[in-house]
CHARMM-style PDB file with segment names, atoms N, HN, CA, C and O in Angstrom:
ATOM      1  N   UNK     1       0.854  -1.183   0.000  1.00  0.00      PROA
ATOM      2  CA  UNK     1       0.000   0.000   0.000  1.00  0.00      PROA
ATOM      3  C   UNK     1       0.886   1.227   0.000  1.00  0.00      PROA
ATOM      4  O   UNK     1       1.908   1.296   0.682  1.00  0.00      PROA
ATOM      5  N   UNK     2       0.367   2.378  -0.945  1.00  0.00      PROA
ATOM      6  HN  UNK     2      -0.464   2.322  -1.499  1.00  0.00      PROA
ATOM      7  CA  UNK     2       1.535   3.325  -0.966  1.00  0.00      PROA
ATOM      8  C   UNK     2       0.838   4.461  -0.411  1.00  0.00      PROA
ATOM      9  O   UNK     2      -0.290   4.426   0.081  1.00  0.00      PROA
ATOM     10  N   UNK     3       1.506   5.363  -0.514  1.00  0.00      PROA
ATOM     11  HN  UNK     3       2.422   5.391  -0.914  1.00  0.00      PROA
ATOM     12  CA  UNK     3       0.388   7.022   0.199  1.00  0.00      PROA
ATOM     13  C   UNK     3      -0.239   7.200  -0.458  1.00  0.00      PROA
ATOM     14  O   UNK     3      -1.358   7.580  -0.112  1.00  0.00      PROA
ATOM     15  N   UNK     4       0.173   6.993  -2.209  1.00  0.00      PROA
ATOM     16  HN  UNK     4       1.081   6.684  -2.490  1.00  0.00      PROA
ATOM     17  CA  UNK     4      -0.308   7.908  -2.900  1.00  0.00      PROA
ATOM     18  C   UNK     4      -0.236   7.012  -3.946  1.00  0.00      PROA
ATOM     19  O   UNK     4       0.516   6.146  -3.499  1.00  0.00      PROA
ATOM     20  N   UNK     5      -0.674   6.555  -5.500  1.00  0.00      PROA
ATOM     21  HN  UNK     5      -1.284   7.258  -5.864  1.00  0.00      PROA
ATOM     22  CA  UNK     5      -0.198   5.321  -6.024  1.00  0.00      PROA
ATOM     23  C   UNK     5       1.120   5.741  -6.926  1.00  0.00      PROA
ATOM     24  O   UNK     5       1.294   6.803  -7.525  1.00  0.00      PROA
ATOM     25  N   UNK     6       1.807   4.845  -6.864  1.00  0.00      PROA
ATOM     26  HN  UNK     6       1.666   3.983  -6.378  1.00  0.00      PROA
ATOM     27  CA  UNK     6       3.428   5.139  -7.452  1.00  0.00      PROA
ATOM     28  C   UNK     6       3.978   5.579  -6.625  1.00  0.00      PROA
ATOM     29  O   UNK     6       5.129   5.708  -7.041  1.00  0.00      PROA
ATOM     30  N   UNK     7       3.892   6.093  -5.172  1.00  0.00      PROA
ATOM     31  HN  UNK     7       2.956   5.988  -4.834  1.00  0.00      PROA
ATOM     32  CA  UNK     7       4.312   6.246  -4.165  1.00  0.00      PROA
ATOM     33  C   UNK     7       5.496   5.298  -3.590  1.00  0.00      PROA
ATOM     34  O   UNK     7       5.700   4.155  -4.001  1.00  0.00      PROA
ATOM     35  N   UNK     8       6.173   5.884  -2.672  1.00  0.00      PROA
ATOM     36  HN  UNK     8       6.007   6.812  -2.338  1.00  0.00      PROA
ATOM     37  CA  UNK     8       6.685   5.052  -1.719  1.00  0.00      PROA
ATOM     38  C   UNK     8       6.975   5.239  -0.384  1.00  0.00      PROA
ATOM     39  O   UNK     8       7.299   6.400  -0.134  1.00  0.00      PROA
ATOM     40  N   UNK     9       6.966   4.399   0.665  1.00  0.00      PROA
ATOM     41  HN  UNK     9       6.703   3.456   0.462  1.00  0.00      PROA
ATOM     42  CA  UNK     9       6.987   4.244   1.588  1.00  0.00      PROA
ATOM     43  C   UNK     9       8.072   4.359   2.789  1.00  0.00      PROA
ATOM     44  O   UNK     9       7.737   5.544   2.808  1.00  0.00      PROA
ATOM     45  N   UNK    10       8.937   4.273   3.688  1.00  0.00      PROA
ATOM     46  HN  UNK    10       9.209   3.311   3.673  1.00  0.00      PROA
ATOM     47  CA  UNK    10       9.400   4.285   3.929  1.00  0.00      PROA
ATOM     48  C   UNK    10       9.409   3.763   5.286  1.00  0.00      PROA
ATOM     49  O   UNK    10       9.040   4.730   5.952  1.00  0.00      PROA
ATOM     50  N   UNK    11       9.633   2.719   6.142  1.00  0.00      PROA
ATOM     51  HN  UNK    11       9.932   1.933   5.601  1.00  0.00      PROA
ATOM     52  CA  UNK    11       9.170   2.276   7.775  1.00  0.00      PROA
ATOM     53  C   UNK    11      10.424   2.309   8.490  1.00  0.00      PROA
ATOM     54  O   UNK    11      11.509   2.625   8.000  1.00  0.00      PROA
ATOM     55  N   UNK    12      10.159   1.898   9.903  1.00  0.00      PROA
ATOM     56  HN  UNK    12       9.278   1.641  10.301  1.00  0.00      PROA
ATOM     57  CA  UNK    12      10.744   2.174  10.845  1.00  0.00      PROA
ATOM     58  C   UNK    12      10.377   1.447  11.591  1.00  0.00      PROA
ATOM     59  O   UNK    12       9.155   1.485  11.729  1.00  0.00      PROA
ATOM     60  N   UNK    13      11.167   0.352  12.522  1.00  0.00      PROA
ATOM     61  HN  UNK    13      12.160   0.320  12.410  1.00  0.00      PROA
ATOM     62  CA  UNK    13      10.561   0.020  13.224  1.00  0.00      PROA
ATOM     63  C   UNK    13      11.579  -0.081  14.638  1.00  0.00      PROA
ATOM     64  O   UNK    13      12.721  -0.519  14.497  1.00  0.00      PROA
ATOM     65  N   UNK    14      11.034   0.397  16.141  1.00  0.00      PROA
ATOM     66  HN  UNK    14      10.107   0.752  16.256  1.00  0.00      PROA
ATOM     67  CA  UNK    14      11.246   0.742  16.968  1.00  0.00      PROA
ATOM     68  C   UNK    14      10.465  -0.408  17.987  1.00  0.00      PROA
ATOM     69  O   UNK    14       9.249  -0.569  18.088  1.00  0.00      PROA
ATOM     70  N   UNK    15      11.644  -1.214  18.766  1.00  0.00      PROA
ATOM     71  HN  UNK    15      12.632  -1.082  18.684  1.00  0.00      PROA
ATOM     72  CA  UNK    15      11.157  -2.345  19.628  1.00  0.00      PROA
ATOM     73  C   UNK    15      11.637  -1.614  21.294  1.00  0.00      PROA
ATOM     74  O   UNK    15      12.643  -0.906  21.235  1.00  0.00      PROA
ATOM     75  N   UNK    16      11.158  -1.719  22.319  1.00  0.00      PROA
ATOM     76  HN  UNK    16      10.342  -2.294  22.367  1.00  0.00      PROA
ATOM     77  CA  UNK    16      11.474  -1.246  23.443  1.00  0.00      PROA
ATOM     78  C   UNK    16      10.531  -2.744  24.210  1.00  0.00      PROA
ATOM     79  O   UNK    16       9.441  -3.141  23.798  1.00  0.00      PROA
ATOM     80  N   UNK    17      11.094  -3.179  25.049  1.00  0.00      PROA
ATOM     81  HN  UNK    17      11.979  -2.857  25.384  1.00  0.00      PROA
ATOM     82  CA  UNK    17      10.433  -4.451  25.440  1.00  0.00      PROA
ATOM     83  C   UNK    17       9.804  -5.390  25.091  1.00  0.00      PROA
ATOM     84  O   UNK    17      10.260  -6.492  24.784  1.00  0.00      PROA
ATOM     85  N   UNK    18       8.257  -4.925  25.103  1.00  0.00      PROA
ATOM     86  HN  UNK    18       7.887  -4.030  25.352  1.00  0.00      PROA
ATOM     87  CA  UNK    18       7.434  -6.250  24.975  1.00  0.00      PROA
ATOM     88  C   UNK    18       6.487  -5.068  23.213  1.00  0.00      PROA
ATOM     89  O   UNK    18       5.665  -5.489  22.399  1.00  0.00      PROA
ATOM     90  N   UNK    19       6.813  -4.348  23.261  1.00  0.00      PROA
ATOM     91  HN  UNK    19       7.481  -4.006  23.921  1.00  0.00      PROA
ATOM     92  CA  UNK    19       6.211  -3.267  22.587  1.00  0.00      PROA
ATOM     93  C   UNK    19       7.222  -2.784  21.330  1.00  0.00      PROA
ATOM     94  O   UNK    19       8.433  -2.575  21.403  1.00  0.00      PROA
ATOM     95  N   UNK    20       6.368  -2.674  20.182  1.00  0.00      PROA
ATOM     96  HN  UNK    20       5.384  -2.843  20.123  1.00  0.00      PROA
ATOM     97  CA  UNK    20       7.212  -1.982  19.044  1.00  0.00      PROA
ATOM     98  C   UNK    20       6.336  -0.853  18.297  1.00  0.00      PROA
ATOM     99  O   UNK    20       5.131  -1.088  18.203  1.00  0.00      PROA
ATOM    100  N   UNK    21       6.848   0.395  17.738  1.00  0.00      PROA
ATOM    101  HN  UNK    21       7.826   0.586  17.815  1.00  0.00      PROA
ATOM    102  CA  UNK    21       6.570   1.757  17.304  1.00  0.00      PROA
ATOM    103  C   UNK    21       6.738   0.495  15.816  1.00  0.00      PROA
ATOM    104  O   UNK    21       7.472  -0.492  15.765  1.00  0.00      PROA
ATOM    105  N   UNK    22       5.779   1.008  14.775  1.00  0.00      PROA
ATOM    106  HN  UNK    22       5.182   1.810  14.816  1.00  0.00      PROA
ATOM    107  CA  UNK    22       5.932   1.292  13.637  1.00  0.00      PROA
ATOM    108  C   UNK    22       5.804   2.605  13.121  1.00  0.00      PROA
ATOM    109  O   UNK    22       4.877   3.372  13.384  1.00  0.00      PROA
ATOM    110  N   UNK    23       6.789   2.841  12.359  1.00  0.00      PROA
ATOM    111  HN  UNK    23       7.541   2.218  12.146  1.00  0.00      PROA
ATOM    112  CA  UNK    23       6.824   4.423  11.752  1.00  0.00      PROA
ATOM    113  C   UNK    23       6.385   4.429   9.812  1.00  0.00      PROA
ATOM    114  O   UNK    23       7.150   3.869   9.027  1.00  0.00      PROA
ATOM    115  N   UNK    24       5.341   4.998   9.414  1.00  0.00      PROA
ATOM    116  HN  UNK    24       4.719   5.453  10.052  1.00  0.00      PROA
ATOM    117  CA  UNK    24       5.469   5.002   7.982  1.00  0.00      PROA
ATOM    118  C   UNK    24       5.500   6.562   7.773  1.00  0.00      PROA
ATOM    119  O   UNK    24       4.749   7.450   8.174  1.00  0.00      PROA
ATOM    120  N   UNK    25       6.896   6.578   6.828  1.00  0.00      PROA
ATOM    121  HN  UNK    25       7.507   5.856   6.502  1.00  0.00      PROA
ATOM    122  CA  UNK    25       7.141   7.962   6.547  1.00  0.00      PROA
ATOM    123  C   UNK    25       7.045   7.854   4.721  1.00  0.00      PROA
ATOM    124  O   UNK    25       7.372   6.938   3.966  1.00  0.00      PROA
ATOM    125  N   UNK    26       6.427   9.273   4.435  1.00  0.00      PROA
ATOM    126  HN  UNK    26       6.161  10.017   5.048  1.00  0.00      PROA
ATOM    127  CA  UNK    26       6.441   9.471   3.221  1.00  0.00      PROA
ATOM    128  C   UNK    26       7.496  10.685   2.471  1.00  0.00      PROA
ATOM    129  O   UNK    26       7.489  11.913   2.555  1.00  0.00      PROA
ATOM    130  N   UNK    27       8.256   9.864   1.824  1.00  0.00      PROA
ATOM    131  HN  UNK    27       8.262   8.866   1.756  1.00  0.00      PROA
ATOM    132  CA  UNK    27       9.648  10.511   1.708  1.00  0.00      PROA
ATOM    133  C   UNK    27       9.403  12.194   1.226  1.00  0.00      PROA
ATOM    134  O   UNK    27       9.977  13.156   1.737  1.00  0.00      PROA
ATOM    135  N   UNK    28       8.262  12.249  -0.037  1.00  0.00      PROA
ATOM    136  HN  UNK    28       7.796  11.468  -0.452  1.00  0.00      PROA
ATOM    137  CA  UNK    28       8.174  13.582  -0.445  1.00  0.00      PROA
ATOM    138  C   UNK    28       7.798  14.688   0.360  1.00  0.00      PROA
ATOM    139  O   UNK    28       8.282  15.818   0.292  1.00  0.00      PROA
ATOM    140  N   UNK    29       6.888  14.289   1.142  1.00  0.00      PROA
ATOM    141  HN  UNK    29       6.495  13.372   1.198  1.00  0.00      PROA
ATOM    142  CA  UNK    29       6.340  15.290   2.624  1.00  0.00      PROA
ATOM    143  C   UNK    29       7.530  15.199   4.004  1.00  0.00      PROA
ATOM    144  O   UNK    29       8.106  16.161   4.513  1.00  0.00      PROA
ATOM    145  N   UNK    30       7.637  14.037   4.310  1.00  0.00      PROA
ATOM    146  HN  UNK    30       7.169  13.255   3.897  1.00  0.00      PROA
ATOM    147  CA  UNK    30       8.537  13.721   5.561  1.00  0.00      PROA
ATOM    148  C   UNK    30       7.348  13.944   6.290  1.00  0.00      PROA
ATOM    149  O   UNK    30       7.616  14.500   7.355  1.00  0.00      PROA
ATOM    150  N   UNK    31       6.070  13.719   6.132  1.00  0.00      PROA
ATOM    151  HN  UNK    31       5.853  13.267   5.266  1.00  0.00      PROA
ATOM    152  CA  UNK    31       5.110  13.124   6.913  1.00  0.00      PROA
ATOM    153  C   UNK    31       5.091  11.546   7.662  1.00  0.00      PROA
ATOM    154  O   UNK    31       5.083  10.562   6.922  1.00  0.00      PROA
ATOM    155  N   UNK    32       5.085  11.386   9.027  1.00  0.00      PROA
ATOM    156  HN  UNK    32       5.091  12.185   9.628  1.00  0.00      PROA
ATOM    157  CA  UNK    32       4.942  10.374   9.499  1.00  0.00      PROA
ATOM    158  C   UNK    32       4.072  10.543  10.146  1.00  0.00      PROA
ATOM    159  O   UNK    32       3.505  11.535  10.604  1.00  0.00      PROA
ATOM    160  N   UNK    33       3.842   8.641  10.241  1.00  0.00      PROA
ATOM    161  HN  UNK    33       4.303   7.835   9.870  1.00  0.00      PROA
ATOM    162  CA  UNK    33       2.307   8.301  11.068  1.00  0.00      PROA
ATOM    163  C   UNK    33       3.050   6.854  11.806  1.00  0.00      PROA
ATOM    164  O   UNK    33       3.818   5.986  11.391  1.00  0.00      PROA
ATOM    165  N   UNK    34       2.392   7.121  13.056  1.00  0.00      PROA
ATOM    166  HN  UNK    34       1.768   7.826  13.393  1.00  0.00      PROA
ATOM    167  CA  UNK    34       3.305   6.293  14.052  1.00  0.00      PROA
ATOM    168  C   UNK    34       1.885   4.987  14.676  1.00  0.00      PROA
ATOM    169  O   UNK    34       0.677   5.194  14.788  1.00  0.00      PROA
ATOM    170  N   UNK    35       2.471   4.044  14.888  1.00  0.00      PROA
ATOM    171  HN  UNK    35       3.453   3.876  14.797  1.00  0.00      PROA
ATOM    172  CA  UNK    35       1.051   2.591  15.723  1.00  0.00      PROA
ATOM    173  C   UNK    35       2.206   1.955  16.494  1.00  0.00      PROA
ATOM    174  O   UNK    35       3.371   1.961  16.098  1.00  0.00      PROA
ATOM    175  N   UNK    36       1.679   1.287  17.882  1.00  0.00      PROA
ATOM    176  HN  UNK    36       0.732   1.282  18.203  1.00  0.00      PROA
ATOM    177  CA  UNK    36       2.488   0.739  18.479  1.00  0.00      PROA
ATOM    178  C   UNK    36       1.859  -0.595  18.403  1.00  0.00      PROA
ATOM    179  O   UNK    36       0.862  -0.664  17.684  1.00  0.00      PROA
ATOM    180  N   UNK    37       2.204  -1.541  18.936  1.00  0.00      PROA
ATOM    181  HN  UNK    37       3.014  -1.484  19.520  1.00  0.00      PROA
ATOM    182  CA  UNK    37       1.311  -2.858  19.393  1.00  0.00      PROA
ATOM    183  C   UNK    37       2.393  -4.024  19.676  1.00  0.00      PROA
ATOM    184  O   UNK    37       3.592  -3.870  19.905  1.00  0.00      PROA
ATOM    185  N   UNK    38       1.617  -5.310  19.596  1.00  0.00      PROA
ATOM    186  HN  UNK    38       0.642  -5.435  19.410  1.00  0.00      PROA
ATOM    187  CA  UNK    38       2.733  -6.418  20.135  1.00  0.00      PROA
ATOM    188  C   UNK    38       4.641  -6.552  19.908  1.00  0.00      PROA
ATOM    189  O   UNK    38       5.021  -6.504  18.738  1.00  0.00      PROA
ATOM    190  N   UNK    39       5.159  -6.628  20.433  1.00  0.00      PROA
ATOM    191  HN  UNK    39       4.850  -6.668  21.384  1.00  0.00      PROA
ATOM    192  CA  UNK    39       6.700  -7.089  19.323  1.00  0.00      PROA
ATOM    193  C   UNK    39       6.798  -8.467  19.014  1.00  0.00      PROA
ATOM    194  O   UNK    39       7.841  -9.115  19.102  1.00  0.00      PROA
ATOM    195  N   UNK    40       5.689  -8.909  18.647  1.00  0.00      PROA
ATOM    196  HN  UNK    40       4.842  -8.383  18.576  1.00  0.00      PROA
ATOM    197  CA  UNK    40       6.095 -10.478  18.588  1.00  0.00      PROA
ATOM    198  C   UNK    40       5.835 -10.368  17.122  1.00  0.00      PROA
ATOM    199  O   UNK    40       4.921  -9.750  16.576  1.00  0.00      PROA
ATOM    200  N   UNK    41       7.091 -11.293  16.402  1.00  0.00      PROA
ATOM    201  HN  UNK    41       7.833 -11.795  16.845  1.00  0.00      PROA
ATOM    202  CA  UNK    41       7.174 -11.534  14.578  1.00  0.00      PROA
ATOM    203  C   UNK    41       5.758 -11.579  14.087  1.00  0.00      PROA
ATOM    204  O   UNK    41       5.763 -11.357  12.877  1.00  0.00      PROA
ATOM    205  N   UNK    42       4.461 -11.794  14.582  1.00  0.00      PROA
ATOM    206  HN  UNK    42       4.457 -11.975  15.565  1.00  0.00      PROA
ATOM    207  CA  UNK    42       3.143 -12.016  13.567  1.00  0.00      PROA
ATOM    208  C   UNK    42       2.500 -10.696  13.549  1.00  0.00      PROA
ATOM    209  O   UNK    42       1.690 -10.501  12.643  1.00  0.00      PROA
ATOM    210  N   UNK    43       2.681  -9.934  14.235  1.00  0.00      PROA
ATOM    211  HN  UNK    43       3.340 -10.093  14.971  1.00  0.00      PROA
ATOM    212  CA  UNK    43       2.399  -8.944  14.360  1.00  0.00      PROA
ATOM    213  C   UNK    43       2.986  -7.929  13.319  1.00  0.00      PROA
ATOM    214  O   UNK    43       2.308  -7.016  12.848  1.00  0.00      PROA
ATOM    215  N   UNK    44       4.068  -8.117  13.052  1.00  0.00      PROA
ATOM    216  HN  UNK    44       4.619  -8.859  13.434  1.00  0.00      PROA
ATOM    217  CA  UNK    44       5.076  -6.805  12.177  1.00  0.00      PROA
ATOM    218  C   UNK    44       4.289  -6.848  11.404  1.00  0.00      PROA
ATOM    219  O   UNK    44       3.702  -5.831  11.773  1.00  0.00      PROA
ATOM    220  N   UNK    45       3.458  -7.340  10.183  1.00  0.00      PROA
ATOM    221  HN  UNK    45       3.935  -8.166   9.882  1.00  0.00      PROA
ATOM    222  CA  UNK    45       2.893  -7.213   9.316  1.00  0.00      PROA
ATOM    223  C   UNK    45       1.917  -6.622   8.997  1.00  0.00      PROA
ATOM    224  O   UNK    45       1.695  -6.116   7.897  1.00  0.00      PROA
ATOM    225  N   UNK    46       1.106  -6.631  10.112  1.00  0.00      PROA
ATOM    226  HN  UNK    46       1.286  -7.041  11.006  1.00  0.00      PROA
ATOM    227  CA  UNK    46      -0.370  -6.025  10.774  1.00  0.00      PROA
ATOM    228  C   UNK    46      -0.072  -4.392  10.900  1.00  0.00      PROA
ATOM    229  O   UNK    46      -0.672  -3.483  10.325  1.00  0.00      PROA
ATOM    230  N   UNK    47       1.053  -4.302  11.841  1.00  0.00      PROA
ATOM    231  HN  UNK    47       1.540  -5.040  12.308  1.00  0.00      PROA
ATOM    232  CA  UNK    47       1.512  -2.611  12.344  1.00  0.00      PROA
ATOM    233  C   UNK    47       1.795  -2.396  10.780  1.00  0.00      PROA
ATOM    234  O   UNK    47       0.916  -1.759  10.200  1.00  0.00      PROA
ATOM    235  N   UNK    48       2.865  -2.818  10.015  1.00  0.00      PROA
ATOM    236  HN  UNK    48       3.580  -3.335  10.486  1.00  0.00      PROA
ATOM    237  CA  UNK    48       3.479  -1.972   9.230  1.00  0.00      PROA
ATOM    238  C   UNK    48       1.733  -1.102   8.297  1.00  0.00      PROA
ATOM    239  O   UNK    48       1.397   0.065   8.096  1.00  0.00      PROA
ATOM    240  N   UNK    49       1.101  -2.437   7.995  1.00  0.00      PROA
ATOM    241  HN  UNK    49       1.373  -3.385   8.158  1.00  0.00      PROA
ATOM    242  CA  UNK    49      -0.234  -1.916   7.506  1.00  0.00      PROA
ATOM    243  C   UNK    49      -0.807  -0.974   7.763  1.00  0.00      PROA
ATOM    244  O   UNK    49      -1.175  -0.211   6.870  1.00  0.00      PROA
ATOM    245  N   UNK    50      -1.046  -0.753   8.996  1.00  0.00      PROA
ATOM    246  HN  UNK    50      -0.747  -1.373   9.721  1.00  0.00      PROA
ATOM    247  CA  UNK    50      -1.992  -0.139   9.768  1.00  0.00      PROA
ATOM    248  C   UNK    50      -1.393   1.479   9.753  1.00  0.00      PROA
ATOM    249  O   UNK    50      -2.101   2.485   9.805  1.00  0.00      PROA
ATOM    250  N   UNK    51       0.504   1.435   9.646  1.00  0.00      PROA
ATOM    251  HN  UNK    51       1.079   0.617   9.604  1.00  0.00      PROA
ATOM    252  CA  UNK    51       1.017   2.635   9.613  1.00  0.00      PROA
ATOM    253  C   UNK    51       0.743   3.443   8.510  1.00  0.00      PROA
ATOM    254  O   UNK    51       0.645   4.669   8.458  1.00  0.00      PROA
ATOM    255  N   UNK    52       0.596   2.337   7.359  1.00  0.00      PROA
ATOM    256  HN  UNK    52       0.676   1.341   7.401  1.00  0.00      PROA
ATOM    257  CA  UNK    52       0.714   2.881   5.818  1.00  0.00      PROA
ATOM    258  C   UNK    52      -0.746   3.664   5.927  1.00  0.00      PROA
ATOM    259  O   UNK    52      -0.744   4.870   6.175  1.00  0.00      PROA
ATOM    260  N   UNK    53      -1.753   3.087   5.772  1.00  0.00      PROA
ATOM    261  HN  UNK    53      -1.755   2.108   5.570  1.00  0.00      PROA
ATOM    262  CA  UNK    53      -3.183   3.230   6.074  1.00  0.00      PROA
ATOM    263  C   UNK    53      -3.628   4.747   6.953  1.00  0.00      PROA
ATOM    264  O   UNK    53      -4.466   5.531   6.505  1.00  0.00      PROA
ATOM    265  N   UNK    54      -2.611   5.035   8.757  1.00  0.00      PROA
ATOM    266  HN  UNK    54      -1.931   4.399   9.121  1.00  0.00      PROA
ATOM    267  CA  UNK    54      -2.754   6.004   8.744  1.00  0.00      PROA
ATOM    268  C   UNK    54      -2.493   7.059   7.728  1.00  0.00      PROA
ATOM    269  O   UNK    54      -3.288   7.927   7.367  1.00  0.00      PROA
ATOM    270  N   UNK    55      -0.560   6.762   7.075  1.00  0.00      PROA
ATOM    271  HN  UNK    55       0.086   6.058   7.368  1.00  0.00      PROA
ATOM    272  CA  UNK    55      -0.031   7.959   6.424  1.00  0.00      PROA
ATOM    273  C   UNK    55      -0.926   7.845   5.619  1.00  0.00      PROA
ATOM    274  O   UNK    55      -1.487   8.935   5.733  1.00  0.00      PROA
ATOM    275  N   UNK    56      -1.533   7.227   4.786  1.00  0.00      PROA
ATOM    276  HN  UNK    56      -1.078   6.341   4.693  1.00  0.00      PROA
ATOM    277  CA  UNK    56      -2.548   7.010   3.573  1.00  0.00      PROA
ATOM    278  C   UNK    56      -3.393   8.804   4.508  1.00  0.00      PROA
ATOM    279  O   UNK    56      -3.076   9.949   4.186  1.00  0.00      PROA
ATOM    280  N   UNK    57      -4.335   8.461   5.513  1.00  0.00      PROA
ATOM    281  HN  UNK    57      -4.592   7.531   5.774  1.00  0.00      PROA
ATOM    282  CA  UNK    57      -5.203   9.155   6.041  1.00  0.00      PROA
ATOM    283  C   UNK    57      -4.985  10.409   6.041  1.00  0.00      PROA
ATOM    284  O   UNK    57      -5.758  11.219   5.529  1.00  0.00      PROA
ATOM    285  N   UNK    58      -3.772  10.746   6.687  1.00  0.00      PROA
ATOM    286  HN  UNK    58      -3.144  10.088   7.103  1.00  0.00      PROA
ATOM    287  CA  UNK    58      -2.883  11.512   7.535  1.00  0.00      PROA
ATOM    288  C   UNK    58      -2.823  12.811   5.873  1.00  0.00      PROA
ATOM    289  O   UNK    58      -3.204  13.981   5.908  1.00  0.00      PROA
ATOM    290  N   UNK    59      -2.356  12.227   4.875  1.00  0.00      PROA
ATOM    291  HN  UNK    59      -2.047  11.276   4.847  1.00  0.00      PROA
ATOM    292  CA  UNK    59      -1.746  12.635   3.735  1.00  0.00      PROA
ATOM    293  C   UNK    59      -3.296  13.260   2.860  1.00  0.00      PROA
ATOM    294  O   UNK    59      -3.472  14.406   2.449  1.00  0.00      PROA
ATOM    295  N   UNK    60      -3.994  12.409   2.794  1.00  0.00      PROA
ATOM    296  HN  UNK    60      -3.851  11.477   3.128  1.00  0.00      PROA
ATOM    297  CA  UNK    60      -5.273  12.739   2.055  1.00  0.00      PROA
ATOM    298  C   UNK    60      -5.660  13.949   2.846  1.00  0.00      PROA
ATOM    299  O   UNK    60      -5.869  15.003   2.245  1.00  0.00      PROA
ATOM    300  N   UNK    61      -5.784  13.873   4.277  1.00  0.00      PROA
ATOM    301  HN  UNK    61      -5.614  13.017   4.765  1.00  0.00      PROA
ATOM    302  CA  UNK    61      -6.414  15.153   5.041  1.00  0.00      PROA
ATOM    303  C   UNK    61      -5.540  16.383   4.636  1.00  0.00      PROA
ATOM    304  O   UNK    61      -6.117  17.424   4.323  1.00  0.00      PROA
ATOM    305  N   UNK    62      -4.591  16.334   4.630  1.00  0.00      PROA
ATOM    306  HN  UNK    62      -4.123  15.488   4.885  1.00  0.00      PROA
ATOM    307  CA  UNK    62      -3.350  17.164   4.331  1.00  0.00      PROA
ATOM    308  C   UNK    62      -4.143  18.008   2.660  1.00  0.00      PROA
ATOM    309  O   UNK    62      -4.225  19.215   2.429  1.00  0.00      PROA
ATOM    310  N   UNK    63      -4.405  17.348   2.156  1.00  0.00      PROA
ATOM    311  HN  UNK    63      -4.339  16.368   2.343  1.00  0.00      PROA
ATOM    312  CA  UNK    63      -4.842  17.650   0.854  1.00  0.00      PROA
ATOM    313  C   UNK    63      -5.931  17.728   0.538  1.00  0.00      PROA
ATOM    314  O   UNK    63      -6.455  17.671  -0.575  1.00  0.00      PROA
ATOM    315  N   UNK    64      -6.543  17.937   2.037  1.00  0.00      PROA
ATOM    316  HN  UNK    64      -6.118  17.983   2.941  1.00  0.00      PROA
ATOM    317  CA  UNK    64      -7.641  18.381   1.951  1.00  0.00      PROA
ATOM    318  C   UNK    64      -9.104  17.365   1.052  1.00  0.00      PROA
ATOM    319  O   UNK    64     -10.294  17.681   1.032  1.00  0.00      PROA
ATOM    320  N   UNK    65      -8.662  16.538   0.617  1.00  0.00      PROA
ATOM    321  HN  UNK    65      -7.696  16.281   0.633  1.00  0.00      PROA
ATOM    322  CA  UNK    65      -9.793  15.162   0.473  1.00  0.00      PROA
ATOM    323  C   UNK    65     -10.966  15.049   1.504  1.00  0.00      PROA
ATOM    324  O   UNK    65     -12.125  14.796   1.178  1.00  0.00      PROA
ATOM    325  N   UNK    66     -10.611  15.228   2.559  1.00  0.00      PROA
ATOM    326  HN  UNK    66      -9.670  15.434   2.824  1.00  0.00      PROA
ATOM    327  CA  UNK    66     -11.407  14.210   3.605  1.00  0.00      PROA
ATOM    328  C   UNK    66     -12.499  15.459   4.489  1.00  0.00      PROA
ATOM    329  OT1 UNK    66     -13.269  15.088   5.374  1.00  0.00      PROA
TER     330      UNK     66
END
């Protein structure tokens, strides 16, 4: 999923205990959108989504869409 289509993405991911930050940044803005949730491996897949999906949100409002 991209921000924008032809887009790209950019993540981050930040583990502190039992807990990990996913970061999706969109390189042309340097807009980020941040989700925390489990650190366990089945999970990474879910956050990274969920990050894209905000910046998706985050970016459209920005531009006034929403």
């Amino acid at each position: 999923m991209a921000a924008a289509k032809g887009d790209k993405i950019y993540f981050e991911f930040s583990a502190q205990g039992n807990v990990v930050k996913a970061t999706a940044i969109d390189p042309v803005t340097g807009t980020e959108a941040s989700v925390i949730g489990p650190a366990n491996p089945s999970a990474r897949e879910a956050l990274r989504l969920t990050a894209a999906r905000k910046l998706a949100f985050i970016l459209k409002k920005k531009r006034g869409e929403t």
